[in-house]
Short mmCIF file of C-alpha atoms in Angstrom, two decimals:
data_model
loop_
_atom_site.label_atom_id
_atom_site.label_comp_id
_atom_site.label_asym_id
_atom_site.label_seq_id
_atom_site.Cartn_x
_atom_site.Cartn_y
_atom_site.Cartn_z
CA MET A 1344 -14.48 -179.63 -83.62
CA THR A 1345 -16.73 -182.19 -82.36
CA ASP A 1346 -16.20 -186.01 -82.68
CA LEU A 1347 -18.78 -186.17 -85.38
CA GLU A 1348 -16.89 -183.45 -87.44
CA ARG A 1349 -13.54 -185.25 -87.11
CA SER A 1350 -15.05 -188.70 -88.08
CA ALA A 1351 -16.70 -186.86 -91.29
CA SER A 1352 -13.35 -185.23 -91.83
CA ALA A 1353 -11.20 -188.54 -91.43
CA GLY A 1354 -10.66 -189.44 -95.23
CA ASP A 1355 -13.97 -190.66 -96.68
CA GLY A 1356 -16.41 -187.91 -95.53
CA HIS A 1357 -18.54 -190.42 -93.64
CA THR A 1358 -19.59 -190.19 -90.08
CA ASP A 1359 -20.23 -192.65 -87.34
CA LEU A 1360 -24.00 -192.35 -87.81
CA ASP A 1361 -23.48 -193.34 -91.53
CA VAL A 1362 -21.74 -196.47 -90.23
CA ALA A 1363 -24.58 -197.58 -87.99
CA HIS A 1364 -27.14 -196.71 -90.31
CA PRO A 1365 -26.13 -197.49 -93.85
CA GLU A 1366 -28.05 -195.83 -96.76
CA SER A 1367 -29.27 -199.42 -97.97
CA GLN A 1368 -31.41 -199.29 -94.72
CA TYR A 1369 -32.96 -195.76 -95.31
CA PRO A 1370 -36.77 -195.93 -96.16
CA VAL A 1371 -36.17 -193.56 -98.98
CA ALA A 1372 -33.29 -193.32 -101.00
CA ASP A 1373 -30.93 -190.21 -100.65
CA PRO A 1374 -31.89 -188.06 -103.56
CA GLY A 1375 -28.63 -186.03 -103.25
CA HIS A 1376 -28.40 -182.35 -103.97
CA PRO A 1377 -29.97 -180.87 -107.37
CA GLU A 1378 -27.55 -179.46 -109.75
CA HIS A 1379 -26.31 -176.13 -108.92
CA LEU A 1380 -27.14 -173.45 -111.59
CA PRO A 1381 -25.10 -170.27 -111.66
CA ARG A 1382 -26.85 -167.23 -111.38
CA LEU A 1383 -26.83 -164.46 -113.98
CA THR A 1384 -24.71 -162.16 -111.47
CA ASP A 1385 -22.20 -164.89 -111.34
CA VAL A 1386 -21.63 -165.14 -115.10
CA ASP A 1387 -22.21 -161.79 -116.29
CA GLU A 1388 -20.36 -158.84 -114.69
CA ALA A 1389 -22.92 -156.14 -116.04
CA ALA A 1390 -25.78 -157.78 -114.32
CA ALA A 1391 -23.58 -158.00 -111.18
CA ASP A 1392 -23.03 -154.12 -111.67
CA ARG A 1393 -26.56 -153.66 -112.31
CA ALA A 1394 -27.53 -155.33 -109.05
CA THR A 1395 -25.11 -153.26 -107.14
CA ARG A 1396 -26.45 -150.10 -108.40
CA GLN A 1397 -29.91 -151.25 -107.64
CA VAL A 1398 -28.85 -152.01 -103.72
CA ALA A 1399 -27.10 -149.12 -103.43
CA THR A 1400 -29.75 -146.93 -104.52
CA MET A 1401 -32.30 -148.50 -102.29
CA PHE A 1402 -29.82 -147.87 -99.42
CA ALA A 1403 -29.13 -144.36 -100.70
CA LEU A 1404 -32.85 -143.32 -100.60
CA VAL A 1405 -32.92 -144.14 -96.98
CA PRO A 1406 -31.48 -140.86 -95.81
CA VAL A 1407 -33.73 -138.80 -98.06
CA LEU A 1408 -36.61 -140.42 -96.46
CA ALA A 1409 -35.30 -140.16 -92.91
CA ILE A 1410 -34.90 -136.27 -93.80
CA GLY A 1411 -38.44 -136.38 -95.09
CA PHE A 1412 -39.70 -137.79 -91.69
CA ALA A 1413 -38.14 -134.74 -89.95
CA VAL A 1414 -39.46 -132.36 -92.25
CA ALA A 1415 -43.16 -133.96 -91.87
CA TYR A 1416 -42.62 -133.65 -88.14
CA PHE A 1417 -41.64 -130.13 -87.85
CA ALA A 1418 -43.42 -128.58 -90.86
CA VAL A 1419 -46.88 -130.42 -91.31
CA PRO A 1420 -49.62 -129.05 -88.92
CA LYS A 1421 -50.86 -131.34 -86.46
CA THR A 1422 -54.28 -130.19 -87.45
CA ALA A 1423 -53.97 -131.07 -90.98
CA TYR A 1424 -55.87 -133.89 -92.18
CA VAL A 1425 -56.52 -135.35 -95.77
CA ASP A 1426 -59.62 -137.47 -96.79
CA PHE A 1427 -59.34 -140.90 -98.78
CA GLY A 1428 -63.10 -141.86 -99.32
CA PHE A 1429 -64.49 -142.29 -96.06
CA LEU A 1430 -61.33 -142.34 -94.21
CA HIS A 1431 -60.28 -138.95 -92.42
CA VAL A 1432 -56.56 -139.16 -91.79
CA ASP A 1433 -54.13 -137.15 -89.89
CA LEU A 1434 -51.81 -135.97 -92.67
CA GLN A 1435 -48.57 -135.54 -90.36
CA HIS A 1436 -49.12 -139.23 -89.07
CA LEU A 1437 -49.57 -140.35 -92.58
CA LEU A 1438 -46.25 -138.64 -93.77
CA LEU A 1439 -44.55 -139.98 -90.84
CA GLY A 1440 -45.86 -143.57 -91.24
CA THR A 1441 -44.84 -143.52 -94.91
CA THR A 1442 -41.36 -142.19 -94.84
CA ALA A 1443 -40.31 -144.34 -91.81
CA GLY A 1444 -41.92 -147.29 -93.03
CA LEU A 1445 -40.44 -147.08 -96.82
CA ALA A 1446 -36.93 -146.45 -95.20
CA LEU A 1447 -37.15 -149.83 -93.24
CA LEU A 1448 -38.56 -151.40 -96.32
CA LEU A 1449 -35.79 -150.25 -98.41
CA ILE A 1450 -33.14 -151.37 -96.07
CA GLY A 1451 -34.75 -154.86 -95.99
CA VAL A 1452 -35.23 -155.12 -99.72
CA GLY A 1453 -31.81 -154.15 -100.34
CA ALA A 1454 -30.43 -156.39 -97.92
CA VAL A 1455 -32.32 -159.23 -99.55
CA GLN A 1456 -31.24 -158.19 -102.97
CA TRP A 1457 -27.72 -158.14 -102.07
CA ALA A 1458 -27.88 -161.77 -100.52
CA ARG A 1459 -29.69 -163.02 -103.39
CA GLN A 1460 -27.89 -161.46 -106.33
CA LEU A 1461 -24.16 -160.60 -105.23
CA MET A 1462 -23.20 -162.85 -102.14
CA ASP A 1463 -21.47 -166.26 -103.00
CA ASP A 1464 -24.04 -169.03 -103.92
CA HIS A 1465 -23.02 -172.23 -103.02
CA GLU A 1466 -24.35 -175.19 -101.10
CA MET A 1467 -23.22 -175.57 -97.50
CA VAL A 1468 -23.59 -178.11 -94.82
CA ASP A 1469 -22.83 -177.27 -90.97
CA TYR A 1470 -22.68 -180.16 -88.58
CA ARG A 1471 -24.15 -179.76 -85.10
CA HIS A 1472 -21.46 -178.92 -82.39
CA SER A 1473 -21.53 -179.03 -78.59
CA ALA A 1474 -22.32 -176.01 -76.64
CA THR A 1475 -18.84 -175.42 -75.31
CA SER A 1476 -16.57 -173.31 -77.46
CA ASP A 1477 -12.91 -174.02 -77.20
CA ARG A 1478 -10.20 -172.11 -78.55
CA ASP A 1479 -10.43 -173.93 -81.94
CA ASP A 1480 -14.03 -173.18 -82.36
CA ARG A 1481 -13.53 -169.51 -81.71
CA GLU A 1482 -10.70 -169.51 -84.42
CA TYR A 1483 -13.29 -171.23 -86.50
CA VAL A 1484 -15.72 -168.52 -86.05
CA VAL A 1485 -13.35 -165.75 -86.73
CA THR A 1486 -12.26 -167.37 -89.88
CA GLU A 1487 -15.92 -167.82 -91.09
CA LEU A 1488 -16.53 -164.13 -90.35
CA GLN A 1489 -13.64 -163.25 -92.61
CA LYS A 1490 -14.82 -165.84 -95.25
CA GLY A 1491 -18.23 -164.21 -95.01
CA THR A 1492 -16.78 -160.62 -95.45
CA GLU A 1493 -15.04 -161.96 -98.63
CA GLU A 1494 -18.18 -163.66 -100.03
CA SER A 1495 -20.37 -160.67 -99.47
CA LYS A 1496 -17.98 -158.90 -101.70
CA ILE A 1497 -18.15 -155.75 -99.56
CA THR A 1498 -14.43 -155.25 -99.63
CA ARG A 1499 -14.40 -155.33 -103.69
CA ARG A 1500 -17.93 -153.37 -103.82
CA LYS A 1501 -17.38 -151.02 -101.41
CA VAL A 1502 -20.17 -149.03 -102.34
CA LEU A 1503 -22.50 -151.62 -100.75
CA GLY A 1504 -21.13 -151.17 -97.21
CA ARG A 1505 -20.85 -147.54 -97.31
CA SER A 1506 -24.46 -147.34 -98.57
CA LEU A 1507 -25.66 -149.54 -95.86
CA VAL A 1508 -23.93 -147.73 -93.32
CA GLY A 1509 -25.30 -144.45 -94.34
CA ALA A 1510 -28.74 -145.96 -94.47
CA LEU A 1511 -28.68 -147.53 -91.08
CA ALA A 1512 -27.05 -144.09 -89.62
CA ALA A 1513 -29.76 -141.97 -91.12
CA MET A 1514 -32.60 -144.33 -89.47
CA GLY A 1515 -31.29 -142.61 -86.41
CA ILE A 1516 -32.97 -139.14 -87.64
CA PRO A 1517 -36.54 -140.65 -87.28
CA LEU A 1518 -35.66 -141.99 -83.69
CA ILE A 1519 -34.06 -138.89 -82.42
CA VAL A 1520 -36.93 -136.84 -83.91
CA SER A 1521 -39.61 -138.80 -82.11
CA PHE A 1522 -37.85 -138.30 -78.84
CA ALA A 1523 -39.50 -134.54 -79.14
CA ASP A 1524 -42.99 -136.14 -79.17
CA LEU A 1525 -42.27 -137.52 -75.51
CA GLY A 1526 -43.23 -133.81 -74.43
CA PRO A 1527 -41.67 -130.59 -73.99
CA TRP A 1528 -38.26 -130.08 -72.20
CA PRO A 1529 -38.92 -129.73 -68.62
CA THR A 1530 -36.99 -126.37 -68.18
CA LYS A 1531 -37.91 -124.43 -65.11
CA LYS A 1532 -39.90 -121.86 -66.84
CA ARG A 1533 -41.92 -124.60 -68.96
CA ARG A 1534 -42.62 -126.21 -65.24
CA ALA A 1535 -43.70 -123.04 -63.78
CA ALA A 1536 -46.20 -122.46 -66.60
CA THR A 1537 -47.61 -126.04 -66.92
CA ILE A 1538 -47.52 -128.78 -64.13
CA GLU A 1539 -46.56 -126.07 -61.33
CA THR A 1540 -49.61 -123.70 -61.60
CA THR A 1541 -53.32 -124.03 -61.57
CA ILE A 1542 -56.18 -122.11 -62.71
CA TRP A 1543 -56.63 -121.07 -59.23
CA HIS A 1544 -56.16 -117.07 -58.43
CA GLU A 1545 -57.25 -114.50 -56.30
CA GLY A 1546 -61.19 -114.07 -56.21
CA VAL A 1547 -62.05 -117.47 -57.92
CA ARG A 1548 -65.19 -119.04 -56.12
CA LEU A 1549 -64.99 -122.61 -54.78
CA VAL A 1550 -67.77 -124.68 -56.42
CA ASN A 1551 -69.23 -128.09 -55.74
CA ASP A 1552 -67.19 -130.63 -58.15
CA VAL A 1553 -70.34 -132.05 -59.72
CA THR A 1554 -72.91 -129.42 -59.53
CA TYR A 1555 -70.84 -126.13 -59.84
CA VAL A 1556 -72.88 -124.59 -57.12
CA PRO A 1557 -70.85 -122.10 -55.36
CA ILE A 1558 -69.89 -123.02 -51.55
CA LYS A 1559 -71.15 -120.72 -48.95
CA ALA A 1560 -69.51 -120.72 -45.82
CA SER A 1561 -72.56 -120.69 -43.71
CA ASP A 1562 -73.54 -123.75 -45.39
CA LEU A 1563 -70.81 -126.02 -44.10
CA GLU A 1564 -71.38 -128.15 -40.82
CA ILE A 1565 -68.47 -128.97 -38.52
CA GLY A 1566 -67.11 -132.40 -39.70
CA GLN A 1567 -68.44 -131.97 -43.50
CA LEU A 1568 -66.21 -132.60 -46.34
CA VAL A 1569 -66.97 -131.14 -49.72
CA ASN A 1570 -65.19 -132.09 -53.14
CA GLY A 1571 -64.73 -128.95 -55.08
CA GLN A 1572 -63.23 -127.10 -58.05
CA PRO A 1573 -62.54 -123.78 -59.11
CA GLU A 1574 -65.61 -122.00 -60.82
CA ASN A 1575 -63.74 -120.82 -63.96
CA LEU A 1576 -62.85 -124.98 -64.68
CA LYS A 1577 -66.33 -124.93 -66.67
CA GLU A 1578 -65.00 -122.35 -69.12
CA LEU A 1579 -62.58 -124.78 -70.29
CA GLU A 1580 -63.16 -128.00 -72.83
CA GLY A 1581 -61.47 -130.82 -73.94
CA THR A 1582 -58.04 -131.76 -73.27
CA GLU A 1583 -57.61 -128.21 -71.48
CA PHE A 1584 -60.33 -128.98 -69.23
CA GLN A 1585 -58.83 -132.54 -68.06
CA GLN A 1586 -55.52 -131.06 -67.38
CA ALA A 1587 -56.62 -128.24 -65.35
CA LYS A 1588 -59.21 -130.47 -63.48
CA ALA A 1589 -56.32 -132.96 -62.72
CA LYS A 1590 -54.45 -130.06 -60.83
CA SER A 1591 -57.07 -127.86 -59.45
CA SER A 1592 -59.28 -130.43 -57.80
CA ILE A 1593 -59.89 -129.57 -53.93
CA ILE A 1594 -61.50 -130.67 -50.95
CA VAL A 1595 -63.09 -128.13 -48.34
CA VAL A 1596 -63.41 -129.16 -44.83
CA ARG A 1597 -65.11 -127.44 -41.80
CA MET A 1598 -63.61 -128.32 -38.29
CA ASP A 1599 -63.95 -127.03 -34.89
CA PRO A 1600 -61.23 -124.13 -34.54
CA ARG A 1601 -60.40 -125.35 -31.02
CA THR A 1602 -59.59 -128.75 -32.09
CA ILE A 1603 -57.12 -127.79 -34.75
CA GLN A 1604 -53.45 -126.16 -35.17
CA ILE A 1605 -53.49 -123.24 -37.30
CA PRO A 1606 -49.96 -121.70 -37.91
CA ALA A 1607 -49.55 -117.97 -37.52
CA SER A 1608 -48.58 -117.78 -40.92
CA ARG A 1609 -52.01 -119.42 -42.27
CA GLN A 1610 -54.33 -117.67 -39.83
CA ASP A 1611 -55.95 -115.75 -42.73
CA TRP A 1612 -55.92 -118.90 -44.84
CA GLN A 1613 -59.39 -120.17 -43.17
CA VAL A 1614 -62.84 -119.03 -42.55
CA GLY A 1615 -63.87 -120.07 -39.09
CA GLY A 1616 -62.45 -123.58 -39.24
CA ILE A 1617 -63.08 -123.92 -42.92
CA LEU A 1618 -60.06 -125.11 -44.78
CA CYS A 1619 -59.32 -126.03 -48.37
CA TYR A 1620 -56.45 -128.55 -49.40
CA SER A 1621 -55.43 -130.14 -52.82
CA LYS A 1622 -57.21 -133.35 -53.44
CA ILE A 1623 -54.34 -134.70 -55.11
CA CYS A 1624 -51.90 -137.05 -53.00
CA THR A 1625 -48.35 -135.91 -52.87
CA HIS A 1626 -47.28 -139.56 -53.34
CA VAL A 1627 -48.30 -140.49 -56.80
CA GLY A 1628 -51.01 -138.12 -57.58
CA CYS A 1629 -54.24 -140.25 -56.53
CA PRO A 1630 -57.41 -138.28 -55.78
CA ILE A 1631 -58.33 -138.88 -52.33
CA SER A 1632 -61.15 -137.89 -50.09
CA LEU A 1633 -61.34 -140.41 -47.34
CA TRP A 1634 -62.28 -138.54 -44.28
CA GLU A 1635 -62.32 -139.39 -40.69
CA GLN A 1636 -64.01 -136.87 -38.95
CA GLN A 1637 -63.26 -137.29 -35.46
CA THR A 1638 -59.34 -137.46 -36.01
CA HIS A 1639 -59.10 -134.98 -38.84
CA HIS A 1640 -57.21 -137.52 -40.85
CA LEU A 1641 -57.55 -137.71 -44.79
CA LEU A 1642 -56.50 -141.09 -46.11
CA CYS A 1643 -55.32 -142.12 -49.53
CA PRO A 1644 -56.91 -145.52 -50.72
CA CYS A 1645 -54.04 -146.33 -53.24
CA HIS A 1646 -51.10 -146.46 -50.81
CA GLN A 1647 -52.44 -145.54 -47.36
CA SER A 1648 -50.65 -142.11 -47.08
CA THR A 1649 -52.55 -140.34 -44.29
CA PHE A 1650 -52.56 -136.57 -43.90
CA ASP A 1651 -53.79 -134.35 -40.85
CA LEU A 1652 -55.90 -131.68 -42.11
CA GLY A 1653 -56.17 -130.23 -38.43
CA ASN A 1654 -52.28 -129.52 -38.88
CA SER A 1655 -51.55 -128.14 -42.23
CA GLY A 1656 -52.08 -131.24 -44.19
CA LEU A 1657 -48.86 -132.70 -42.65
CA VAL A 1658 -48.11 -136.38 -43.62
CA ILE A 1659 -48.45 -138.81 -40.62
CA PHE A 1660 -48.38 -142.30 -42.23
CA GLY A 1661 -47.68 -143.94 -45.52
CA PRO A 1662 -45.06 -143.24 -48.50
CA ALA A 1663 -45.96 -139.53 -49.00
CA ALA A 1664 -43.24 -136.93 -48.42
CA ARG A 1665 -44.93 -133.77 -48.52
CA ALA A 1666 -47.92 -132.29 -46.85
CA LEU A 1667 -51.11 -131.60 -48.85
CA PRO A 1668 -50.63 -128.05 -50.48
CA GLN A 1669 -53.27 -125.73 -48.69
CA LEU A 1670 -55.25 -123.20 -50.77
CA PRO A 1671 -55.57 -119.63 -48.82
CA ILE A 1672 -59.36 -118.86 -48.89
CA THR A 1673 -61.55 -116.14 -47.70
CA VAL A 1674 -65.33 -114.96 -48.46
CA ASP A 1675 -66.63 -112.48 -50.91
CA ALA A 1676 -69.41 -109.72 -50.27
CA GLU A 1677 -72.10 -112.52 -50.47
CA GLY A 1678 -70.63 -115.07 -48.07
CA TYR A 1679 -69.12 -117.67 -50.73
CA LEU A 1680 -65.91 -119.06 -50.18
CA VAL A 1681 -63.07 -117.71 -52.87
CA ALA A 1682 -59.54 -118.13 -53.14
CA ARG A 1683 -57.15 -115.52 -51.67
CA SER A 1684 -54.56 -116.85 -54.29
CA GLY A 1685 -53.50 -119.76 -56.02
CA PHE A 1686 -51.61 -122.60 -54.35
CA THR A 1687 -48.39 -121.36 -52.78
CA VAL A 1688 -46.64 -124.44 -53.82
CA PRO A 1689 -46.97 -126.96 -56.68
CA VAL A 1690 -49.68 -129.55 -56.17
CA GLY A 1691 -49.70 -133.24 -57.14
CA PRO A 1692 -47.10 -136.05 -56.88
CA SER A 1693 -43.19 -135.18 -56.22
CA PHE A 1694 -40.95 -135.26 -59.21
CA PHE A 1695 -37.10 -134.81 -59.70
CA GLU A 1696 -37.05 -131.15 -60.66
CA ARG A 1697 -39.48 -130.04 -57.94
CA ASP A 1698 -38.22 -127.43 -55.56
CA SER A 1699 -39.66 -128.65 -52.00
CA ARG A 1700 -37.76 -126.17 -50.03
CA ASN A 1701 -40.96 -123.99 -49.61
CA ASP A 1702 -43.38 -126.98 -48.33
CA PHE A 1703 -45.00 -126.77 -45.01
CA LYS A 1704 -43.16 -128.85 -42.46
CA GLU A 1705 -43.76 -129.89 -39.01
CA GLY A 1706 -42.56 -127.12 -36.70
CA ASP A 1707 -43.16 -124.22 -39.34
CA ASN A 1708 -45.08 -121.14 -38.01
#
């Protein structure tokens, strides 16, 4: 208890502030508190019961709406739409917002109705206290909490507490269901079918990434770098196109075979010093094409990871931990560059579940 509170409780209820500044010196007379009028629920038990039923009903509707949220998420097609005049609305989003919004609204309105109609209604003055809490203050807080519990009538009208607990617990259903929208569970099978594979496969031509003109081996000069894509990319549209392009982008370089190191296991992955690598940095997935002809180094402008394209794309500087994946290539009957197969390892940045045991490392043959 503070000095101000002690002085206020010392018999006459006046504080030191009252003594220093008597009411006669106030610029405006203290009007005091207005007469306290009891609420209908304070004097009529039937009205109190009616308010209890209202609050409990609001809380009881919350689990129904929460289940409706889950049903709408799983049962309503993501392609379903409804029209409201000039508005073209996603039906699933409409139902999810309506059910979750109404559930939260009912919890709020129910809590307000509980406080307005059923909790004790009396004037209260709380004097400001110091920041330090001593034992007496802590005991006071515990006492006030117990008093608040009694005043809320939650021990007498247990249906209020039970329905509130049920309503709050049910709101976990939309939260848990929403986790499913973070994406599919990254199982090994799912990863192999999505982020660890590309549209590259045997016989797919390498084309210019802007014009989609097939790249002919005889047209490339030593020291030249070309940004490319798989020819079958142009068959895709929308999101599927963007996702495929993000994984399938490549760079094609031609170097003097006498100045580069080609492992025995990759001798048939190149055509006369023409090699093909993923364009996606193995650090955090930035597209890279800053090419140093003399050193055969490829620099990522984001975090300065540097790869030696003349030595299987090994990292020679920067935060990247894996070599650039190399695409095995050859030429078709017309002399155009084509893929021998898809990438032998996943392209793009590292992630926790990625198996890096088959990545090319220094010393491999």
